PDB file of C-alpha atoms in Angstrom:
ATOM      1  CA  MET A   1      -6.637-105.080 -11.892  1.00 42.00           C
ATOM      2  CA  ASP A   2      -6.356-106.924  -8.573  1.00 47.00           C
ATOM      3  CA  SER A   3      -6.625-103.699  -6.683  1.00 48.00           C
ATOM      4  CA  LEU A   4      -9.784-102.868  -8.549  1.00 50.00           C
ATOM      5  CA  LEU A   5     -11.331-106.183  -7.700  1.00 55.00           C
ATOM      6  CA  ALA A   6     -10.471-105.757  -3.990  1.00 73.00           C
ATOM      7  CA  TYR A   7     -11.819-102.206  -3.838  1.00 82.00           C
ATOM      8  CA  THR A   8     -14.486-101.710  -1.196  1.00 86.00           C
ATOM      9  CA  PRO A   9     -16.271 -98.375  -1.177  1.00 89.00           C
ATOM     10  CA  LEU A  10     -15.999 -96.392   2.077  1.00 88.00           C
ATOM     11  CA  LEU A  11     -13.259 -98.778   3.320  1.00 87.00           C
ATOM     12  CA  ASP A  12     -10.609 -98.273   0.661  1.00 88.00           C
ATOM     13  CA  PRO A  13      -9.525 -94.910  -0.796  1.00 91.00           C
ATOM     14  CA  ILE A  14     -10.201 -94.150  -4.469  1.00 91.00           C
ATOM     15  CA  ASN A  15      -7.235 -93.936  -6.762  1.00 90.00           C
ATOM     16  CA  ALA A  16      -7.422 -90.216  -7.492  1.00 90.00           C
ATOM     17  CA  HIS A  17      -3.828 -89.170  -7.024  1.00 90.00           C
ATOM     18  CA  ARG A  18      -3.566 -87.795 -10.577  1.00 92.00           C
ATOM     19  CA  PHE A  19      -6.757 -85.800 -10.545  1.00 92.00           C
ATOM     20  CA  TRP A  20      -7.158 -84.982  -6.876  1.00 93.00           C
ATOM     21  CA  TRP A  21      -7.758 -81.329  -7.694  1.00 93.00           C
ATOM     22  CA  LEU A  22     -11.018 -82.265  -9.449  1.00 95.00           C
ATOM     23  CA  LEU A  23     -12.357 -83.360  -6.071  1.00 96.00           C
ATOM     24  CA  LEU A  24     -12.357 -79.696  -5.012  1.00 96.00           C
ATOM     25  CA  VAL A  25     -15.324 -79.076  -7.352  1.00 97.00           C
ATOM     26  CA  PRO A  26     -17.854 -81.290  -5.459  1.00 97.00           C
ATOM     27  CA  LEU A  27     -16.407 -79.942  -2.209  1.00 97.00           C
ATOM     28  CA  ALA A  28     -17.229 -76.374  -3.293  1.00 97.00           C
ATOM     29  CA  ILE A  29     -20.688 -77.439  -4.426  1.00 97.00           C
ATOM     30  CA  LEU A  30     -21.564 -79.225  -1.173  1.00 97.00           C
ATOM     31  CA  ILE A  31     -20.272 -76.342   0.946  1.00 97.00           C
ATOM     32  CA  SER A  32     -22.440 -73.978  -1.073  1.00 97.00           C
ATOM     33  CA  VAL A  33     -25.467 -76.260  -0.758  1.00 97.00           C
ATOM     34  CA  VAL A  34     -25.270 -76.239   3.039  1.00 97.00           C
ATOM     35  CA  TYR A  35     -24.281 -72.589   3.484  1.00 95.00           C
ATOM     36  CA  LYS A  36     -26.917 -71.181   1.192  1.00 94.00           C
ATOM     37  CA  ALA A  37     -29.595 -73.425   2.710  1.00 93.00           C
ATOM     38  CA  LEU A  38     -28.691 -71.872   6.024  1.00 90.00           C
ATOM     39  CA  ARG A  39     -28.273 -68.252   5.073  1.00 87.00           C
ATOM     40  CA  LEU A  40     -30.780 -67.422   2.342  1.00 87.00           C
ATOM     41  CA  PRO A  41     -33.978 -65.906   3.799  1.00 82.00           C
ATOM     42  CA  SER A  42     -35.901 -67.416   0.906  1.00 84.00           C
ATOM     43  CA  LEU A  43     -35.070 -70.600  -0.960  1.00 88.00           C
ATOM     44  CA  ARG A  44     -36.821 -69.325  -4.087  1.00 89.00           C
ATOM     45  CA  ARG A  45     -33.461 -68.344  -5.660  1.00 91.00           C
ATOM     46  CA  TYR A  46     -31.524 -71.152  -3.955  1.00 95.00           C
ATOM     47  CA  PRO A  47     -30.148 -72.884  -7.030  1.00 96.00           C
ATOM     48  CA  LEU A  48     -28.801 -69.585  -8.397  1.00 96.00           C
ATOM     49  CA  GLY A  49     -27.227 -68.744  -5.038  1.00 96.00           C
ATOM     50  CA  VAL A  50     -25.552 -72.149  -4.885  1.00 97.00           C
ATOM     51  CA  ALA A  51     -24.246 -71.767  -8.415  1.00 97.00           C
ATOM     52  CA  ILE A  52     -22.875 -68.282  -7.776  1.00 97.00           C
ATOM     53  CA  MET A  53     -21.217 -69.276  -4.493  1.00 97.00           C
ATOM     54  CA  THR A  54     -19.680 -72.389  -6.061  1.00 97.00           C
ATOM     55  CA  ALA A  55     -18.270 -70.262  -8.862  1.00 98.00           C
ATOM     56  CA  GLN A  56     -16.914 -67.749  -6.313  1.00 98.00           C
ATOM     57  CA  VAL A  57     -15.240 -70.475  -4.239  1.00 97.00           C
ATOM     58  CA  LEU A  58     -13.708 -72.155  -7.253  1.00 97.00           C
ATOM     59  CA  GLY A  59     -12.627 -68.835  -8.733  1.00 97.00           C
ATOM     60  CA  GLY A  60     -11.067 -67.786  -5.440  1.00 97.00           C
ATOM     61  CA  MET A  61      -9.185 -71.101  -5.225  1.00 96.00           C
ATOM     62  CA  PHE A  62      -7.969 -70.716  -8.813  1.00 96.00           C
ATOM     63  CA  LEU A  63      -6.810 -67.154  -8.184  1.00 97.00           C
ATOM     64  CA  LEU A  64      -5.027 -68.172  -5.002  1.00 97.00           C
ATOM     65  CA  GLY A  65      -3.345 -71.026  -6.783  1.00 96.00           C
ATOM     66  CA  ALA A  66      -2.304 -68.823  -9.654  1.00 97.00           C
ATOM     67  CA  GLY A  67      -1.006 -66.187  -7.275  1.00 97.00           C
ATOM     68  CA  ALA A  68       0.996 -68.778  -5.327  1.00 96.00           C
ATOM     69  CA  TYR A  69       2.400 -70.138  -8.621  1.00 96.00           C
ATOM     70  CA  LEU A  70       3.417 -66.706  -9.833  1.00 96.00           C
ATOM     71  CA  PHE A  71       5.070 -65.883  -6.504  1.00 94.00           C
ATOM     72  CA  VAL A  72       6.960 -69.138  -6.108  1.00 93.00           C
ATOM     73  CA  VAL A  73       8.030 -69.655  -9.742  1.00 93.00           C
ATOM     74  CA  HIS A  74       8.594 -66.102 -10.926  1.00 91.00           C
ATOM     75  CA  LEU A  75       8.667 -63.563  -8.082  1.00 92.00           C
ATOM     76  CA  ALA A  76      10.511 -65.424  -5.367  1.00 91.00           C
ATOM     77  CA  PRO A  77      13.567 -66.195  -7.580  1.00 88.00           C
ATOM     78  CA  ILE A  78      13.861 -62.453  -8.299  1.00 88.00           C
ATOM     79  CA  VAL A  79      13.516 -61.355  -4.696  1.00 87.00           C
ATOM     80  CA  LEU A  80      15.583 -64.231  -3.275  1.00 84.00           C
ATOM     81  CA  PRO A  81      17.869 -65.427  -6.066  1.00 78.00           C
ATOM     82  CA  VAL A  82      19.233 -68.903  -5.599  1.00 75.00           C
ATOM     83  CA  ARG A  83      23.016 -68.877  -5.442  1.00 74.00           C
ATOM     84  CA  PRO A  84      24.945 -71.961  -6.466  1.00 70.00           C
TER      85      PRO A  84
ATOM     86  CA  MET B   1     -31.127 -42.335  11.196  1.00 49.00           C
ATOM     87  CA  ALA B   2     -34.796 -42.043  12.141  1.00 54.00           C
ATOM     88  CA  ASN B   3     -35.258 -45.166  14.160  1.00 59.00           C
ATOM     89  CA  PRO B   4     -32.580 -47.547  15.322  1.00 63.00           C
ATOM     90  CA  PRO B   5     -32.903 -50.992  13.745  1.00 63.00           C
ATOM     91  CA  THR B   6     -34.722 -53.556  15.846  1.00 68.00           C
ATOM     92  CA  TYR B   7     -34.171 -57.230  15.828  1.00 68.00           C
ATOM     93  CA  GLU B   8     -36.152 -60.314  16.521  1.00 67.00           C
ATOM     94  CA  PRO B   9     -35.571 -61.522  20.067  1.00 78.00           C
ATOM     95  CA  LEU B  10     -32.891 -64.147  20.177  1.00 81.00           C
ATOM     96  CA  ARG B  11     -34.590 -67.349  21.285  1.00 87.00           C
ATOM     97  CA  PHE B  12     -33.190 -70.535  22.645  1.00 92.00           C
ATOM     98  CA  ASN B  13     -34.403 -73.804  21.277  1.00 93.00           C
ATOM     99  CA  PRO B  14     -32.392 -76.591  22.913  1.00 95.00           C
ATOM    100  CA  VAL B  15     -34.451 -79.405  21.373  1.00 96.00           C
ATOM    101  CA  ALA B  16     -33.693 -78.151  17.847  1.00 96.00           C
ATOM    102  CA  GLY B  17     -30.014 -77.816  18.769  1.00 96.00           C
ATOM    103  CA  VAL B  18     -29.794 -81.364  20.053  1.00 97.00           C
ATOM    104  CA  LEU B  19     -31.696 -82.721  17.045  1.00 97.00           C
ATOM    105  CA  ALA B  20     -29.319 -80.832  14.733  1.00 97.00           C
ATOM    106  CA  PHE B  21     -26.403 -82.614  16.414  1.00 96.00           C
ATOM    107  CA  LEU B  22     -28.010 -86.035  16.339  1.00 97.00           C
ATOM    108  CA  ILE B  23     -29.058 -85.813  12.681  1.00 96.00           C
ATOM    109  CA  PRO B  24     -27.712 -82.963  10.544  1.00 97.00           C
ATOM    110  CA  GLY B  25     -30.690 -80.872   9.358  1.00 96.00           C
ATOM    111  CA  ALA B  26     -33.197 -82.440  11.814  1.00 97.00           C
ATOM    112  CA  GLY B  27     -33.217 -79.260  13.919  1.00 96.00           C
ATOM    113  CA  HIS B  28     -34.504 -77.185  11.080  1.00 95.00           C
ATOM    114  CA  VAL B  29     -37.052 -79.899  10.157  1.00 96.00           C
ATOM    115  CA  TYR B  30     -38.251 -79.754  13.811  1.00 95.00           C
ATOM    116  CA  MET B  31     -38.624 -75.988  13.547  1.00 92.00           C
ATOM    117  CA  GLY B  32     -40.865 -76.451  10.519  1.00 92.00           C
ATOM    118  CA  GLN B  33     -38.315 -75.711   7.825  1.00 91.00           C
ATOM    119  CA  ALA B  34     -38.422 -79.094   6.106  1.00 95.00           C
ATOM    120  CA  THR B  35     -36.831 -78.241   2.762  1.00 95.00           C
ATOM    121  CA  ARG B  36     -34.031 -76.328   4.417  1.00 94.00           C
ATOM    122  CA  GLY B  37     -33.411 -79.150   6.807  1.00 96.00           C
ATOM    123  CA  VAL B  38     -33.284 -81.759   4.079  1.00 97.00           C
ATOM    124  CA  LEU B  39     -30.838 -79.644   2.029  1.00 97.00           C
ATOM    125  CA  ILE B  40     -28.593 -79.163   5.065  1.00 97.00           C
ATOM    126  CA  GLY B  41     -28.685 -82.829   6.011  1.00 97.00           C
ATOM    127  CA  ALA B  42     -27.971 -83.954   2.457  1.00 97.00           C
ATOM    128  CA  GLY B  43     -25.048 -81.501   2.186  1.00 97.00           C
ATOM    129  CA  ILE B  44     -23.419 -82.353   5.491  1.00 97.00           C
ATOM    130  CA  LEU B  45     -23.849 -86.132   5.248  1.00 97.00           C
ATOM    131  CA  GLY B  46     -22.765 -85.898   1.578  1.00 97.00           C
ATOM    132  CA  LEU B  47     -19.552 -84.179   2.658  1.00 97.00           C
ATOM    133  CA  PHE B  48     -18.893 -86.667   5.474  1.00 97.00           C
ATOM    134  CA  PHE B  49     -19.515 -89.849   3.539  1.00 96.00           C
ATOM    135  CA  GLY B  50     -17.994 -88.293   0.407  1.00 96.00           C
ATOM    136  CA  GLY B  51     -14.799 -87.822   2.383  1.00 95.00           C
ATOM    137  CA  MET B  52     -14.923 -91.447   3.409  1.00 95.00           C
ATOM    138  CA  PHE B  53     -15.590 -92.496  -0.161  1.00 95.00           C
ATOM    139  CA  ILE B  54     -12.487 -90.540  -1.250  1.00 94.00           C
ATOM    140  CA  GLY B  55     -10.102 -91.397   1.581  1.00 92.00           C
ATOM    141  CA  GLY B  56     -11.557 -94.665   2.890  1.00 90.00           C
ATOM    142  CA  LEU B  57     -12.085 -95.686   6.502  1.00 91.00           C
ATOM    143  CA  SER B  58      -8.690 -94.511   7.617  1.00 89.00           C
ATOM    144  CA  ILE B  59     -10.015 -90.909   7.398  1.00 92.00           C
ATOM    145  CA  VAL B  60     -12.064 -91.331  10.601  1.00 93.00           C
ATOM    146  CA  ASP B  61      -9.679 -92.637  13.208  1.00 91.00           C
ATOM    147  CA  SER B  62      -9.580 -91.194  16.731  1.00 92.00           C
ATOM    148  CA  ARG B  63      -6.598 -93.386  17.670  1.00 88.00           C
ATOM    149  CA  SER B  64      -4.555 -93.061  14.578  1.00 87.00           C
ATOM    150  CA  PRO B  65      -0.757 -92.937  14.799  1.00 85.00           C
ATOM    151  CA  ARG B  66      -1.037 -89.854  12.559  1.00 86.00           C
ATOM    152  CA  MET B  67      -1.492 -86.702  14.624  1.00 91.00           C
ATOM    153  CA  GLU B  68      -3.565 -84.962  11.940  1.00 90.00           C
ATOM    154  CA  ASN B  69      -6.095 -87.742  12.081  1.00 91.00           C
ATOM    155  CA  ARG B  70      -6.414 -87.626  15.841  1.00 93.00           C
ATOM    156  CA  ILE B  71      -6.853 -83.827  15.822  1.00 94.00           C
ATOM    157  CA  SER B  72      -9.238 -83.928  12.889  1.00 94.00           C
ATOM    158  CA  TYR B  73     -11.532 -86.316  14.763  1.00 96.00           C
ATOM    159  CA  TYR B  74     -12.519 -83.509  17.101  1.00 95.00           C
ATOM    160  CA  GLY B  75     -13.885 -81.670  14.061  1.00 95.00           C
ATOM    161  CA  GLN B  76     -15.450 -84.747  12.464  1.00 96.00           C
ATOM    162  CA  VAL B  77     -17.308 -85.642  15.624  1.00 96.00           C
ATOM    163  CA  LEU B  78     -19.412 -82.477  15.197  1.00 96.00           C
ATOM    164  CA  VAL B  79     -21.228 -84.302  12.391  1.00 96.00           C
ATOM    165  CA  GLY B  80     -22.853 -86.264  15.187  1.00 95.00           C
ATOM    166  CA  PRO B  81     -23.440 -89.926  15.972  1.00 96.00           C
ATOM    167  CA  ALA B  82     -22.596 -90.892  12.374  1.00 95.00           C
ATOM    168  CA  ALA B  83     -18.923 -89.980  12.940  1.00 96.00           C
ATOM    169  CA  ILE B  84     -18.839 -91.531  16.379  1.00 96.00           C
ATOM    170  CA  ILE B  85     -20.339 -94.820  15.119  1.00 96.00           C
ATOM    171  CA  VAL B  86     -17.940 -94.972  12.158  1.00 95.00           C
ATOM    172  CA  ASP B  87     -14.997 -94.431  14.511  1.00 94.00           C
ATOM    173  CA  ARG B  88     -16.228 -97.044  16.988  1.00 93.00           C
ATOM    174  CA  LEU B  89     -16.696 -99.584  14.212  1.00 91.00           C
ATOM    175  CA  HIS B  90     -13.233 -98.761  12.933  1.00 90.00           C
ATOM    176  CA  GLN B  91     -11.657 -99.303  16.330  1.00 88.00           C
ATOM    177  CA  SER B  92     -13.561-102.438  17.182  1.00 84.00           C
ATOM    178  CA  MET B  93     -13.676-104.277  13.820  1.00 83.00           C
ATOM    179  CA  PHE B  94     -10.496-103.319  12.113  1.00 84.00           C
ATOM    180  CA  LYS B  95      -7.958-102.827  14.874  1.00 85.00           C
ATOM    181  CA  ALA B  96      -6.448-105.056  17.524  1.00 85.00           C
ATOM    182  CA  VAL B  97      -3.661-105.109  20.066  1.00 85.00           C
ATOM    183  CA  ASP B  98      -0.161-105.758  18.831  1.00 85.00           C
ATOM    184  CA  GLU B  99       1.277-107.936  21.621  1.00 80.00           C
ATOM    185  CA  ARG B 100       4.839-107.073  20.679  1.00 83.00           C
ATOM    186  CA  THR B 101       4.493-103.330  21.000  1.00 84.00           C
ATOM    187  CA  ARG B 102       1.437-103.336  23.335  1.00 81.00           C
ATOM    188  CA  THR B 103      -0.308-100.847  21.074  1.00 82.00           C
ATOM    189  CA  THR B 104      -3.614-100.900  19.207  1.00 83.00           C
ATOM    190  CA  ARG B 105      -3.232-100.667  15.451  1.00 83.00           C
ATOM    191  CA  ALA B 106      -4.749-101.676  12.140  1.00 82.00           C
ATOM    192  CA  LEU B 107      -3.575-104.834  10.395  1.00 79.00           C
ATOM    193  CA  ASN B 108      -0.662-105.061   8.031  1.00 77.00           C
ATOM    194  CA  PRO B 109      -0.478-107.448   5.086  1.00 73.00           C
ATOM    195  CA  GLY B 110      -0.101-111.088   6.256  1.00 77.00           C
ATOM    196  CA  GLU B 111      -1.794-110.499   9.620  1.00 81.00           C
ATOM    197  CA  VAL B 112      -5.132-111.522  11.093  1.00 80.00           C
ATOM    198  CA  ILE B 113      -7.207-110.609  14.142  1.00 82.00           C
ATOM    199  CA  ILE B 114      -7.693-113.278  16.728  1.00 84.00           C
ATOM    200  CA  PRO B 115     -10.812-112.293  18.674  1.00 81.00           C
ATOM    201  CA  ALA B 116     -11.104-112.423  22.428  1.00 80.00           C
ATOM    202  CA  GLY B 117     -12.321-115.863  23.588  1.00 79.00           C
ATOM    203  CA  ASP B 118     -10.498-117.714  20.856  1.00 79.00           C
ATOM    204  CA  PRO B 119      -8.387-120.573  22.254  1.00 79.00           C
ATOM    205  CA  ARG B 120      -5.278-119.085  20.526  1.00 79.00           C
ATOM    206  CA  ASN B 121      -5.866-115.780  22.284  1.00 77.00           C
ATOM    207  CA  GLY B 122      -4.887-115.769  25.927  1.00 76.00           C
ATOM    208  CA  ARG B 123      -6.051-112.245  26.552  1.00 77.00           C
ATOM    209  CA  ASN B 124      -9.530-110.742  26.808  1.00 75.00           C
ATOM    210  CA  VAL B 125      -8.978-108.332  23.923  1.00 79.00           C
ATOM    211  CA  PRO B 126      -8.587-108.982  20.168  1.00 81.00           C
ATOM    212  CA  ILE B 127      -4.946-109.434  19.275  1.00 83.00           C
ATOM    213  CA  ILE B 128      -2.971-109.404  16.007  1.00 82.00           C
ATOM    214  CA  ALA B 129      -1.255-112.533  14.823  1.00 78.00           C
ATOM    215  CA  ARG B 130       0.561-113.690  11.726  1.00 79.00           C
ATOM    216  CA  ALA B 131      -1.660-115.286   9.152  1.00 75.00           C
ATOM    217  CA  ALA B 132      -1.107-119.027   8.545  1.00 73.00           C
ATOM    218  CA  ASP B 133       1.177-119.809   5.685  1.00 67.00           C
ATOM    219  CA  GLY B 134      -0.577-120.226   2.373  1.00 60.00           C
ATOM    220  CA  THR B 135      -3.566-118.150   3.329  1.00 64.00           C
ATOM    221  CA  ASP B 136      -3.891-114.947   1.439  1.00 59.00           C
ATOM    222  CA  GLU B 137      -4.778-112.783   4.402  1.00 63.00           C
ATOM    223  CA  GLY B 138      -4.368-109.049   4.137  1.00 63.00           C
ATOM    224  CA  PRO B 139      -5.368-105.831   5.777  1.00 70.00           C
ATOM    225  CA  PRO B 140      -9.165-105.297   5.828  1.00 74.00           C
ATOM    226  CA  TYR B 141      -8.777-101.953   4.181  1.00 80.00           C
ATOM    227  CA  VAL B 142      -6.192 -99.855   2.443  1.00 80.00           C
ATOM    228  CA  LYS B 143      -4.952 -96.662   4.146  1.00 82.00           C
ATOM    229  CA  SER B 144      -5.102 -93.517   2.088  1.00 82.00           C
ATOM    230  CA  LEU B 145      -2.030 -91.466   1.472  1.00 85.00           C
ATOM    231  CA  GLY B 146      -0.980 -88.103   0.116  1.00 88.00           C
ATOM    232  CA  LYS B 147      -3.468 -85.798  -1.547  1.00 91.00           C
ATOM    233  CA  VAL B 148      -6.302 -88.305  -1.441  1.00 92.00           C
ATOM    234  CA  HIS B 149      -5.929 -88.554   2.302  1.00 93.00           C
ATOM    235  CA  GLU B 150      -5.842 -84.775   2.637  1.00 93.00           C
ATOM    236  CA  ILE B 151      -8.885 -84.231   0.495  1.00 95.00           C
ATOM    237  CA  GLY B 152     -10.833 -86.921   2.349  1.00 95.00           C
ATOM    238  CA  LEU B 153      -9.899 -85.339   5.674  1.00 95.00           C
ATOM    239  CA  LEU B 154     -10.892 -81.921   4.356  1.00 95.00           C
ATOM    240  CA  TYR B 155     -14.345 -83.180   3.288  1.00 97.00           C
ATOM    241  CA  THR B 156     -15.090 -84.705   6.711  1.00 96.00           C
ATOM    242  CA  LEU B 157     -13.687 -81.761   8.633  1.00 96.00           C
ATOM    243  CA  VAL B 158     -15.670 -79.230   6.642  1.00 97.00           C
ATOM    244  CA  ALA B 159     -18.798 -81.354   7.298  1.00 97.00           C
ATOM    245  CA  GLY B 160     -18.222 -81.102  11.015  1.00 97.00           C
ATOM    246  CA  MET B 161     -17.505 -77.371  10.945  1.00 97.00           C
ATOM    247  CA  LEU B 162     -20.603 -76.682   8.861  1.00 97.00           C
ATOM    248  CA  ASN B 163     -22.754 -78.736  11.222  1.00 97.00           C
ATOM    249  CA  LEU B 164     -21.478 -76.627  14.129  1.00 97.00           C
ATOM    250  CA  ILE B 165     -22.920 -73.538  12.337  1.00 96.00           C
ATOM    251  CA  VAL B 166     -26.154 -75.485  11.726  1.00 96.00           C
ATOM    252  CA  ILE B 167     -26.430 -76.491  15.384  1.00 97.00           C
ATOM    253  CA  ILE B 168     -25.962 -72.891  16.528  1.00 95.00           C
ATOM    254  CA  ASP B 169     -28.527 -71.668  13.980  1.00 93.00           C
ATOM    255  CA  ALA B 170     -31.022 -74.295  15.146  1.00 94.00           C
ATOM    256  CA  ALA B 171     -30.425 -73.742  18.848  1.00 95.00           C
ATOM    257  CA  PHE B 172     -30.563 -69.915  18.685  1.00 92.00           C
ATOM    258  CA  PRO B 173     -33.153 -68.934  16.074  1.00 88.00           C
ATOM    259  CA  GLY B 174     -34.111 -65.243  15.742  1.00 73.00           C
ATOM    260  CA  GLY B 175     -31.807 -62.284  16.060  1.00 62.00           C
ATOM    261  CA  ARG B 176     -32.845 -60.917  12.679  1.00 54.00           C
ATOM    262  CA  LEU B 177     -33.973 -57.427  11.665  1.00 54.00           C
ATOM    263  CA  VAL B 178     -37.659 -56.597  11.908  1.00 59.00           C
ATOM    264  CA  PRO B 179     -39.412 -54.122   9.602  1.00 52.00           C
ATOM    265  CA  GLY B 180     -38.977 -50.423  10.374  1.00 52.00           C
ATOM    266  CA  ALA B 181     -39.481 -47.154   8.503  1.00 41.00           C
ATOM    267  CA  ARG B 182     -36.315 -46.258   6.705  1.00 48.00           C
ATOM    268  CA  LYS B 183     -35.333 -47.507   3.278  1.00 47.00           C
ATOM    269  CA  ALA B 184     -32.242 -49.527   2.733  1.00 50.00           C
ATOM    270  CA  THR B 185     -29.716 -47.712   0.593  1.00 49.00           C
ATOM    271  CA  THR B 186     -26.962 -50.194  -0.050  1.00 54.00           C
ATOM    272  CA  PRO B 187     -26.928 -53.779  -1.345  1.00 53.00           C
ATOM    273  CA  VAL B 188     -25.983 -55.082   2.103  1.00 61.00           C
ATOM    274  CA  ALA B 189     -28.819 -53.091   3.634  1.00 60.00           C
ATOM    275  CA  ALA B 190     -31.248 -54.343   1.018  1.00 59.00           C
ATOM    276  CA  GLU B 191     -30.237 -57.939   1.733  1.00 65.00           C
ATOM    277  CA  ALA B 192     -30.705 -57.350   5.435  1.00 65.00           C
ATOM    278  CA  ALA B 193     -34.056 -55.774   4.759  1.00 62.00           C
ATOM    279  CA  ALA B 194     -35.157 -58.778   2.735  1.00 65.00           C
ATOM    280  CA  LEU B 195     -34.035 -60.965   5.561  1.00 69.00           C
ATOM    281  CA  ALA B 196     -36.036 -58.905   8.070  1.00 66.00           C
ATOM    282  CA  ALA B 197     -39.123 -58.967   5.872  1.00 65.00           C
ATOM    283  CA  SER B 198     -38.817 -62.724   5.603  1.00 68.00           C
ATOM    284  CA  SER B 199     -38.435 -63.059   9.345  1.00 66.00           C
ATOM    285  CA  ALA B 200     -41.502 -60.918   9.923  1.00 63.00           C
ATOM    286  CA  ARG B 201     -43.580 -63.328   7.872  1.00 63.00           C
ATOM    287  CA  GLY B 202     -42.704 -65.903  10.419  1.00 59.00           C
ATOM    288  CA  ARG B 203     -39.889 -68.344  10.356  1.00 53.00           C
ATOM    289  CA  ALA B 204     -41.980 -71.076  11.906  1.00 47.00           C
ATOM    290  CA  SER B 205     -44.585 -71.123   9.162  1.00 52.00           C
ATOM    291  CA  ASP B 206     -42.889 -74.123   7.520  1.00 47.00           C
ATOM    292  CA  ASP B 207     -40.735 -73.708   4.595  1.00 48.00           C
ATOM    293  CA  ARG B 208     -39.929 -70.200   3.492  1.00 46.00           C
ATOM    294  CA  SER B 209     -39.016 -71.522   0.087  1.00 46.00           C
ATOM    295  CA  GLU B 210     -42.488 -72.627  -0.844  1.00 42.00           C
ATOM    296  CA  ALA B 211     -44.192 -69.259  -1.017  1.00 40.00           C
ATOM    297  CA  PRO B 212     -41.864 -66.550   0.197  1.00 42.00           C
ATOM    298  CA  ASP B 213     -44.079 -63.651  -0.758  1.00 40.00           C
ATOM    299  CA  ALA B 214     -47.462 -65.210  -0.117  1.00 37.00           C
ATOM    300  CA  THR B 215     -48.226 -63.338   3.069  1.00 38.00           C
ATOM    301  CA  GLY B 216     -47.374 -59.971   1.571  1.00 37.00           C
ATOM    302  CA  GLY B 217     -44.796 -58.692   3.992  1.00 38.00           C
ATOM    303  CA  PRO B 218     -43.105 -55.309   3.695  1.00 40.00           C
ATOM    304  CA  GLU B 219     -40.965 -54.637   0.658  1.00 38.00           C
ATOM    305  CA  ALA B 220     -37.224 -55.131   0.874  1.00 39.00           C
ATOM    306  CA  GLY B 221     -36.478 -51.455   0.731  1.00 37.00           C
ATOM    307  CA  ASP B 222     -38.900 -50.343   3.430  1.00 38.00           C
ATOM    308  CA  VAL B 223     -36.934 -51.528   6.376  1.00 40.00           C
ATOM    309  CA  ASP B 224     -34.958 -49.597   8.870  1.00 39.00           C
ATOM    310  CA  VAL B 225     -31.409 -50.775   8.490  1.00 40.00           C
ATOM    311  CA  GLU B 226     -28.141 -49.517   9.875  1.00 39.00           C
ATOM    312  CA  VAL B 227     -25.151 -50.373   7.772  1.00 35.00           C
TER     313      VAL B 227
END
């Protein structure tokens, strides 16, 4: 409770160690906001472009994470078995 | 291929480039693309201050003992004066000289800064001293660690890298396809054709988002595109 009382935004870090991965969602959204504002010739379909790019970034990160998990947990022990 | 694709001449707009560095998005506002500039500015400053909100002030530290912070500062500084001011405030208000090690560092618990000119300070720079017994002095901020630190750094670094792209786009407008005679045949070509048609309608005529088809430019498929 004391740490909550002493918390000062922009000076102290937030306590997000358990759900740090959720912070990747606003990161992907903000990257898409800037990139699509820069690249789209017309901003008429801007919200849709931002939504699609955000989904692509998050999907890509999820697939990379899943691939790394499969490799490290399942494939690597087969290729390089740990010997006692 | 009937005609080779032609492009808008690449122009050089140094004022827009400088404005884009000073205030993210201001270069595009200067070029008459107000909505685009506001979106860019909101996104980049949102990333930068979002990173500080997540990781705290220790994220922006050009003289940090952590090498990743010192290297990251070169990326963060591309956000512009905002990053430079934050770092200067960090160095001047929250750090002082440790007389024992002769290094500049942030405070640890139980320490205070004695400013230059104070009778207890014999030097002309702020120094670190032990807090008087009984006073509950502590560090002025908490340093971030682990994943929170990494994510905060990532936010601010991405903000700087994106602003570099924005600065280049503002300083060198043009270089886009202009309408030709051949139809685009692939999705990539169609997108390039739409881009060229938009460019032909004039990039400087304020925001292309307001009425993209109002001037009746050529259709997306009627442009000479080489893919």
